[in-house]
Amino acid sequence: MNSKVFFLLSILAFLAFSKLTLVSCRKAKINHGLDGFTLELIHRDSPLSPYYNPSITPSQRLRDAFQRSFSRVSFYTKASIHPTTLVNHAIQSDIIPDYADYLMKIAIGTPPRKTYAILDTGSDLTWIQCKPCNRCYKQILPIFDPKKSSTYKTIGCQSKECKFVRESTCGSKNVCEYEVHYGDGSYSIGDVASDTFTFDSTYSKKVNDISIENVVFGCGHNNGGNFGNHTAGIVGIGYSNISIIHQLDKQIKGKFSYCLVPNGDLSLPYHSPNTTSKINFGPKAFVSGTNVLTTPIIRKKSVVLGYDLFYFLNLESISVGGKKLEFKSSQLMSSSDVADEDLGNIIIDSGTTLTYLPENFYDKFESILVETIKGSRKIAPPGVDLPICYETKSVVEFPNIVFHFTNADVETLPMNAFSKVDEELTCLTIVKGDHYGIYGNLAQMNFLIGYDLVNHKLTFLPTDCTKH
């Protein structure tokens, strides 16, 4: 064969192989004229959830939610005992996502294959189970097969997307690979790839489906641990360059917001199928009004995890019944992009049910709270594990609790801090952590909460989320 012809054929073969296996550095892009969209969030205990079990009592659902919360943050407790070991571990651990509370419907590939995934502000990389499975946990809906998607492409090792993935490695055929481990021993391992993600949108009557091209995600061929069989993986919206929020930065301008429907109390519309929570992206996420409160989002690294993943706020104090307690910074947080290392002492997390306060602060908080409440204190029933409970056969007045964030005094209603766990007992849903602070989703319910990652601001607006 002529050497020139052989050379040209070699080049063509290489280009064809590259086109099949490696994606160029194209940004994720929404495929319609709108610059934003709104999606439904499904609480895992809602009748709309695939996990919903009608035979379980409302009281048991609450207990299960509390246990998920304890399990989700158990990693922090372990880390506080051996932080150095965890920080220096070759593969960093995230908080446990499958104990998060909110699911979303997604469809992946072309043609789109529908499934459910967990939405998590405590995760950055989006990943799903993929065929072929070296090992996969049981999944009821079909596992995604990338060979059946015409828009699926793997990511090359030298791409910037590969560099954004924490602890990525270079596999065979120059394919970027990821490995994620969680605090309970669960894990996902596979290829970093891109494909089209399709969502059901409520933004406009004219646009029902929102397709986002070139979403970088993990295609997991080896997955195991405590993942539920109704969900295919995780949709990560944490604070890092690989999260979907940052991938869509040009389209949504770094803005998203959500409004969580109350569902943590037996007296609230816990079972109503018509009261879904919403998450907004882009212009739709803009929060405005006379009662808007704004506080800085602090970008910094966690000492435990060693990278900037979470949304930190700065909590200065908490008031109970007019008495103010100064809030001390957490020992598990370290400064990164801020001059004052004491800034950024509490994580706001949509996936954690309860609110956690550091151990040394909580004791003082509990003392003032108990002095304020006039009622008969009771021990929580087995499985509830909440330390402060009151008998509510008769009327008991629970105080509003004010969280004094920097420039934002957020006054929570009793429903944000107390849950009726059975017909005669109401318990505080703010609990003792170790050295960390987490502002959980019960405290966020009936607030429209907006994230502006361009200006590093978070907004609170009291809102009836059932009407939002």
Coordinates of C-alpha atoms in Angstrom, one line a residue:
M1 CA 0.0 0.0 0.0
N2 CA 1.2 3.5 -0.8
S3 CA 2.7 5.1 2.3
K4 CA 0.8 8.3 1.8
V5 CA -2.5 6.4 1.5
F6 CA -1.7 4.4 4.6
F7 CA -0.9 7.6 6.5
L8 CA -4.2 9.2 5.4
L9 CA -6.2 6.1 6.4
S10 CA -4.5 6.1 9.8
I11 CA -5.5 9.7 10.4
L12 CA -9.1 9.0 9.4
A13 CA -9.3 6.0 11.6
F14 CA -7.9 8.0 14.6
L15 CA -10.4 10.8 14.0
A16 CA -13.3 8.3 13.7
F17 CA -12.2 6.6 17.0
S18 CA -11.9 10.0 18.7
K19 CA -15.4 11.0 17.6
L20 CA -16.8 7.8 19.0
T21 CA -15.1 7.9 22.4
L22 CA -14.2 11.4 23.4
V23 CA -16.4 14.5 23.8
S24 CA -15.1 17.9 23.0
C25 CA -15.2 20.6 25.7
R26 CA -18.7 21.8 24.8
K27 CA -20.7 23.4 27.6
A28 CA -24.0 22.0 28.7
K29 CA -26.8 23.8 26.9
I30 CA -30.6 24.1 27.2
N31 CA -32.2 23.3 23.9
H32 CA -34.9 26.0 23.8
G33 CA -35.3 29.7 23.9
L34 CA -36.0 30.0 27.6
D35 CA -33.1 30.9 29.9
G36 CA -34.6 29.2 32.9
F37 CA -37.0 26.4 34.0
T38 CA -38.9 25.1 37.0
L39 CA -38.9 21.4 38.1
E40 CA -40.9 19.5 40.7
L41 CA -39.2 18.1 43.7
I42 CA -40.8 14.9 45.1
H43 CA -40.4 14.3 48.8
R44 CA -39.6 10.6 49.2
D45 CA -42.6 10.2 51.5
S46 CA -45.0 11.8 49.2
P47 CA -47.8 9.8 47.4
L48 CA -46.0 10.8 44.2
S49 CA -42.8 9.1 45.3
P50 CA -41.9 5.6 44.1
Y51 CA -40.9 4.9 47.8
Y52 CA -44.3 5.8 49.1
N53 CA -45.9 3.0 51.2
P54 CA -49.6 3.7 52.0
S55 CA -49.5 1.2 54.8
I56 CA -47.0 3.2 56.9
T57 CA -48.5 5.6 59.4
P58 CA -47.7 9.4 59.2
S59 CA -46.0 9.0 62.6
Q60 CA -43.7 6.3 61.2
R61 CA -42.9 8.4 58.2
L62 CA -41.7 11.1 60.4
R63 CA -39.6 8.7 62.4
D64 CA -38.0 7.3 59.2
A65 CA -37.2 10.9 58.1
F66 CA -35.5 11.6 61.4
Q67 CA -33.5 8.4 61.1
R68 CA -32.4 9.3 57.5
S69 CA -31.2 12.6 58.8
F70 CA -29.1 11.0 61.6
S71 CA -27.7 8.5 59.1
R72 CA -26.9 11.2 56.5
V73 CA -24.8 13.2 58.8
S74 CA -23.2 10.3 60.7
F75 CA -20.1 10.8 58.5
Y76 CA -19.5 14.1 60.2
T77 CA -19.4 12.4 63.6
K78 CA -16.9 9.8 62.4
A79 CA -14.9 12.6 60.8
S80 CA -14.7 14.6 63.9
I81 CA -13.0 11.7 65.7
H82 CA -10.5 10.9 62.9
P83 CA -10.5 14.0 60.7
T84 CA -6.9 13.7 59.5
T85 CA -7.3 10.2 58.3
L86 CA -10.4 11.2 56.2
V87 CA -8.8 14.3 54.8
N88 CA -5.7 12.5 53.6
H89 CA -7.7 9.5 52.2
A90 CA -7.0 9.1 48.5
I91 CA -10.6 9.2 47.6
Q92 CA -12.7 11.8 49.5
S93 CA -16.0 10.9 51.1
D94 CA -19.2 12.9 50.7
I95 CA -22.2 12.9 53.0
I96 CA -24.6 10.1 52.3
P97 CA -26.9 11.1 49.5
D98 CA -29.4 8.3 49.5
Y99 CA -30.6 9.5 52.9
A100 CA -31.6 12.8 51.3
D101 CA -35.3 13.6 51.1
Y102 CA -36.0 14.9 47.6
L103 CA -36.3 13.0 44.3
M104 CA -36.7 14.3 40.8
K105 CA -37.8 12.7 37.5
I106 CA -35.1 12.7 34.8
A107 CA -34.6 11.2 31.4
I108 CA -31.2 10.4 30.0
G109 CA -30.0 10.0 26.5
T110 CA -31.4 10.0 23.0
P111 CA -34.1 8.7 22.9
P112 CA -34.6 9.6 26.5
R113 CA -34.9 6.9 29.2
K114 CA -36.9 7.9 32.2
T115 CA -35.9 7.3 35.8
Y116 CA -35.7 8.9 39.2
A117 CA -32.6 10.4 40.9
I118 CA -31.9 12.0 44.2
L119 CA -31.4 15.8 44.1
D120 CA -28.6 16.7 46.5
T121 CA -27.0 20.0 47.5
G122 CA -24.4 17.9 49.3
S123 CA -23.0 16.3 46.2
D124 CA -21.3 17.7 43.1
L125 CA -20.9 15.0 40.5
T126 CA -24.2 13.7 38.9
W127 CA -24.0 10.0 38.3
I128 CA -26.3 7.1 37.4
Q129 CA -26.0 3.3 37.1
C130 CA -25.0 2.2 33.6
K131 CA -24.8 -1.0 31.6
P132 CA -22.7 -3.1 31.5
C133 CA -22.7 -3.6 35.2
N134 CA -19.6 -5.1 36.8
R135 CA -21.6 -4.7 40.0
C136 CA -24.8 -2.7 40.4
Y137 CA -27.3 -2.4 43.3
K138 CA -30.9 -3.5 42.6
Q139 CA -32.8 -1.0 40.5
I140 CA -36.5 -1.5 39.6
L141 CA -36.5 0.8 36.5
P142 CA -34.3 -0.3 33.6
I143 CA -30.6 0.6 34.0
F144 CA -29.3 3.1 31.5
D145 CA -27.5 1.5 28.5
P146 CA -25.2 4.1 26.9
K147 CA -25.0 2.0 23.7
K148 CA -28.6 2.8 23.1
S149 CA -28.1 6.6 23.2
S150 CA -27.0 8.4 20.1
T151 CA -25.8 11.4 22.1
Y152 CA -23.7 9.6 24.7
K153 CA -19.9 10.3 24.6
T154 CA -17.1 9.5 27.0
I155 CA -14.9 12.3 28.3
G156 CA -11.2 12.3 27.5
C157 CA -8.5 12.3 30.2
Q158 CA -7.0 15.6 29.2
S159 CA -10.2 17.6 29.1
K160 CA -11.0 20.3 31.6
E161 CA -14.2 18.4 32.6
C162 CA -12.0 15.4 33.7
K163 CA -9.9 17.8 35.8
F164 CA -13.0 19.1 37.5
V165 CA -13.9 15.7 38.8
R166 CA -12.3 15.0 42.2
E167 CA -9.8 12.1 42.2
S168 CA -10.4 11.3 38.6
T169 CA -8.1 8.8 36.9
C170 CA -7.3 7.9 33.3
G171 CA -8.6 4.6 32.2
S172 CA -8.2 2.5 29.0
K173 CA -8.7 4.2 25.6
N174 CA -8.0 7.6 27.3
V175 CA -11.4 7.6 29.0
C176 CA -11.7 9.7 32.2
E177 CA -12.8 7.6 35.2
Y178 CA -14.3 8.7 38.5
E179 CA -14.6 7.0 41.9
V180 CA -16.9 8.4 44.6
H181 CA -17.1 6.9 48.1
Y182 CA -19.7 7.9 50.8
G183 CA -19.6 8.0 54.6
D184 CA -21.5 4.7 55.0
G185 CA -19.3 2.7 52.6
S186 CA -21.5 3.2 49.6
Y187 CA -19.7 3.9 46.3
S188 CA -20.0 4.5 42.6
I189 CA -17.2 3.9 40.0
G190 CA -17.3 4.4 36.3
D191 CA -16.7 6.5 33.2
V192 CA -17.0 10.3 33.1
A193 CA -19.3 11.0 30.1
S194 CA -21.7 13.4 28.6
D195 CA -25.3 13.1 27.3
T196 CA -28.6 14.8 27.0
F197 CA -30.7 15.1 30.2
T198 CA -34.4 15.8 29.8
F199 CA -36.7 17.1 32.6
D200 CA -40.4 17.7 33.0
S201 CA -40.7 21.5 33.4
T202 CA -43.5 23.6 34.9
Y203 CA -42.0 26.9 33.6
S204 CA -44.4 27.4 30.7
K205 CA -47.5 25.7 29.3
K206 CA -45.8 25.8 25.9
V207 CA -42.7 23.9 27.1
N208 CA -43.3 20.6 28.9
D209 CA -39.9 19.0 28.5
I210 CA -36.5 20.7 29.0
S211 CA -33.6 19.0 27.4
I212 CA -30.0 19.9 28.4
E213 CA -27.3 18.8 26.0
N214 CA -23.8 17.8 26.9
V215 CA -24.3 17.3 30.7
V216 CA -21.2 15.8 32.2
F217 CA -22.0 13.0 34.5
G218 CA -20.7 9.7 35.9
C219 CA -21.8 6.5 34.1
G220 CA -21.4 4.0 37.0
H221 CA -20.5 0.5 36.1
N222 CA -19.6 -0.5 39.7
N223 CA -22.0 0.7 42.4
G224 CA -22.9 -0.6 45.8
G225 CA -24.1 0.2 49.3
N226 CA -27.2 1.6 50.8
F227 CA -28.9 3.0 47.7
G228 CA -32.6 2.6 47.2
N229 CA -33.9 0.5 44.4
H230 CA -36.2 3.2 43.0
T231 CA -33.5 5.7 42.2
A232 CA -30.8 5.4 39.5
G233 CA -28.3 7.8 41.1
I234 CA -27.6 11.4 42.2
V235 CA -28.2 14.8 40.6
G236 CA -25.5 16.9 42.3
I237 CA -26.1 20.7 42.7
G238 CA -23.3 21.3 45.2
Y239 CA -20.8 24.2 45.1
S240 CA -18.2 22.9 42.7
N241 CA -17.3 23.2 39.0
I242 CA -18.6 19.8 38.0
S243 CA -22.1 20.3 39.4
I244 CA -25.0 20.9 37.0
I245 CA -25.4 24.4 38.4
H246 CA -21.9 25.3 37.2
Q247 CA -22.3 23.4 33.9
L248 CA -25.3 25.6 33.1
D249 CA -23.7 28.8 34.4
K250 CA -24.1 30.7 31.1
Q251 CA -27.8 29.8 30.7
I252 CA -29.0 30.2 34.3
K253 CA -26.5 32.9 35.4
G254 CA -25.5 31.0 38.5
K255 CA -29.0 31.2 40.0
F256 CA -31.4 28.6 41.4
S257 CA -34.0 28.7 44.1
Y258 CA -36.4 26.2 45.7
C259 CA -39.6 26.4 47.8
L260 CA -40.2 23.4 50.1
V261 CA -43.7 22.5 50.9
P262 CA -44.3 21.8 54.6
N263 CA -44.5 18.0 55.3
G264 CA -42.8 17.4 58.6
D265 CA -45.8 17.6 61.0
L266 CA -48.8 15.4 61.4
S267 CA -51.1 18.5 61.4
L268 CA -49.8 19.6 58.0
P269 CA -50.8 18.5 54.4
Y270 CA -48.3 15.7 54.5
H271 CA -50.1 13.4 52.1
S272 CA -51.5 15.9 49.6
P273 CA -50.5 14.9 46.0
N274 CA -51.2 18.4 44.8
T275 CA -48.6 20.2 47.0
T276 CA -45.2 19.4 45.4
S277 CA -42.1 21.5 46.1
K278 CA -40.4 23.4 43.2
I279 CA -36.9 24.1 42.2
N280 CA -36.2 27.0 39.8
F281 CA -33.2 27.7 37.6
G282 CA -32.2 30.9 35.8
P283 CA -34.4 34.1 35.8
K284 CA -37.3 32.2 37.3
A285 CA -35.1 31.7 40.4
F286 CA -34.8 35.5 41.1
V287 CA -36.2 36.2 44.6
S288 CA -37.6 39.7 45.3
G289 CA -40.1 41.4 47.6
T290 CA -40.2 43.7 50.6
N291 CA -39.5 40.9 53.1
V292 CA -36.5 39.5 51.3
L293 CA -33.5 38.8 53.6
T294 CA -30.0 38.4 52.0
T295 CA -26.9 36.9 53.5
P296 CA -23.5 36.0 52.0
I297 CA -22.7 32.5 50.7
I298 CA -19.2 31.7 52.0
R299 CA -17.1 29.6 49.6
K300 CA -14.6 27.6 51.7
K301 CA -13.3 24.1 52.2
S302 CA -14.4 21.7 54.9
V303 CA -11.5 20.4 57.0
V304 CA -13.1 16.9 56.9
L305 CA -13.7 16.7 53.1
G306 CA -10.8 18.9 51.9
Y307 CA -12.7 20.6 49.1
D308 CA -15.3 23.3 48.6
L309 CA -18.6 21.4 48.0
F310 CA -21.1 22.8 50.5
Y311 CA -23.0 26.1 50.8
F312 CA -21.7 27.7 53.9
L313 CA -23.5 30.6 55.7
N314 CA -22.4 32.7 58.6
L315 CA -24.6 32.3 61.6
E316 CA -23.8 35.0 64.2
S317 CA -26.4 34.2 66.9
I318 CA -29.8 32.6 67.7
S319 CA -32.6 34.2 69.7
V320 CA -35.2 32.3 71.7
G321 CA -38.0 34.3 73.3
G322 CA -35.9 37.5 73.0
K323 CA -32.8 36.0 74.5
K324 CA -29.8 36.0 72.1
L325 CA -27.0 33.5 72.2
E326 CA -23.8 34.1 70.3
F327 CA -23.0 31.3 67.9
K328 CA -19.4 30.0 67.9
S329 CA -17.8 28.8 64.6
S330 CA -17.4 25.2 63.9
Q331 CA -14.2 23.3 64.4
L332 CA -14.7 21.3 61.2
M333 CA -14.6 24.2 58.8
S334 CA -11.5 25.9 57.5
S335 CA -11.0 29.1 55.5
S336 CA -10.4 29.1 51.8
D337 CA -11.4 32.2 49.9
V338 CA -12.2 34.3 52.9
A339 CA -9.9 36.4 55.0
D340 CA -11.6 35.6 58.3
E341 CA -11.5 31.9 59.0
D342 CA -14.4 32.2 61.5
L343 CA -16.8 33.1 58.6
G344 CA -18.9 30.3 57.2
N345 CA -19.8 28.2 60.2
I346 CA -23.0 26.4 59.1
I347 CA -24.0 24.5 56.0
I348 CA -27.5 25.0 54.5
D349 CA -28.6 21.6 53.1
S350 CA -31.8 20.7 51.4
G351 CA -31.1 16.9 51.9
T352 CA -30.9 16.9 55.7
T353 CA -34.2 16.8 57.6
L354 CA -33.1 18.1 61.0
T355 CA -31.1 21.2 61.9
Y356 CA -27.9 20.5 63.8
L357 CA -26.1 22.8 66.2
P358 CA -22.6 22.3 67.7
E359 CA -22.5 20.4 71.0
N360 CA -21.0 23.2 73.1
F361 CA -23.6 25.7 71.8
Y362 CA -26.6 23.4 71.9
D363 CA -26.5 22.9 75.7
K364 CA -26.9 26.7 76.2
F365 CA -29.6 26.8 73.5
E366 CA -31.5 24.0 75.1
S367 CA -31.4 25.6 78.6
I368 CA -32.9 28.9 77.3
L369 CA -35.5 27.0 75.2
V370 CA -36.7 24.9 78.1
E371 CA -37.0 27.9 80.3
T372 CA -39.2 29.6 77.7
I373 CA -41.7 26.8 77.0
K374 CA -44.4 26.3 79.6
G375 CA -45.5 22.7 79.3
S376 CA -45.2 19.1 80.4
R377 CA -41.9 17.8 79.1
K378 CA -41.9 14.1 78.0
I379 CA -39.5 11.5 76.7
A380 CA -39.7 10.8 73.0
P381 CA -41.0 7.3 72.0
P382 CA -38.6 4.7 70.6
G383 CA -37.3 5.5 67.2
V384 CA -37.8 9.3 67.4
D385 CA -34.5 10.1 69.1
L386 CA -35.3 13.7 69.7
P387 CA -34.2 15.1 73.0
I388 CA -36.8 17.9 73.7
C389 CA -40.5 16.8 73.6
Y390 CA -43.7 18.1 75.1
E391 CA -47.1 16.7 75.8
T392 CA -49.6 18.6 73.6
K393 CA -53.0 17.3 74.9
S394 CA -53.6 20.9 75.9
V395 CA -52.3 24.0 74.1
V396 CA -48.6 24.6 74.5
E397 CA -47.1 27.8 73.1
F398 CA -43.8 27.2 71.3
P399 CA -41.6 30.2 70.7
N400 CA -40.4 31.5 67.3
I401 CA -36.7 31.0 66.9
V402 CA -34.6 33.6 65.1
F403 CA -31.5 32.6 63.2
H404 CA -29.3 35.7 63.0
F405 CA -27.2 35.2 59.8
T406 CA -25.0 38.0 58.6
N407 CA -27.4 40.8 57.5
A408 CA -30.4 38.4 57.7
D409 CA -32.5 37.8 60.8
V410 CA -34.5 34.7 59.7
E411 CA -37.5 34.2 62.1
T412 CA -38.7 30.7 61.9
L413 CA -42.2 29.6 62.8
P414 CA -42.9 26.8 65.3
M415 CA -43.5 24.5 62.3
N416 CA -39.9 25.0 61.2
A417 CA -38.5 23.9 64.6
F418 CA -41.1 21.6 66.2
S419 CA -42.9 18.5 64.8
K420 CA -46.0 16.8 66.1
V421 CA -44.7 13.2 66.2
D422 CA -47.9 11.7 67.4
E423 CA -51.4 13.0 68.4
E424 CA -50.2 14.0 71.9
L425 CA -46.5 14.7 71.5
T426 CA -44.5 17.5 69.8
C427 CA -40.7 17.5 69.6
L428 CA -38.0 20.0 68.8
T429 CA -36.4 19.3 65.4
I430 CA -33.2 21.2 66.2
V431 CA -30.7 18.7 67.6
K432 CA -27.2 18.4 68.9
G433 CA -24.4 17.7 66.4
D434 CA -20.8 17.2 67.1
H435 CA -18.7 20.3 66.1
Y436 CA -20.7 21.2 63.0
G437 CA -23.8 23.2 62.1
I438 CA -26.3 22.2 59.4
Y439 CA -29.4 24.2 58.6
G440 CA -31.9 21.4 57.6
N441 CA -34.9 21.3 55.3
L442 CA -37.6 21.5 58.1
A443 CA -36.2 24.9 59.0
Q444 CA -36.4 25.9 55.3
M445 CA -40.0 24.9 54.6
N446 CA -42.3 27.7 53.5
F447 CA -39.4 29.9 52.6
L448 CA -38.4 30.7 49.0
I449 CA -34.7 30.3 49.2
G450 CA -32.5 31.7 46.3
Y451 CA -28.9 31.0 45.5
D452 CA -26.9 33.6 43.5
L453 CA -23.5 32.0 42.9
V454 CA -22.3 34.9 40.8
N455 CA -22.7 37.5 43.6
H456 CA -22.3 34.9 46.4
K457 CA -25.6 35.6 48.0
L458 CA -28.5 33.6 49.5
T459 CA -31.9 35.0 50.0
F460 CA -34.8 34.0 52.2
L461 CA -38.4 35.1 51.5
P462 CA -41.3 33.8 53.7
T463 CA -43.6 32.1 51.2
D464 CA -46.6 29.8 51.1
C465 CA -44.9 27.1 49.1
T466 CA -48.1 25.3 48.4
K467 CA -49.1 28.3 46.2
H468 CA -45.7 29.1 44.7

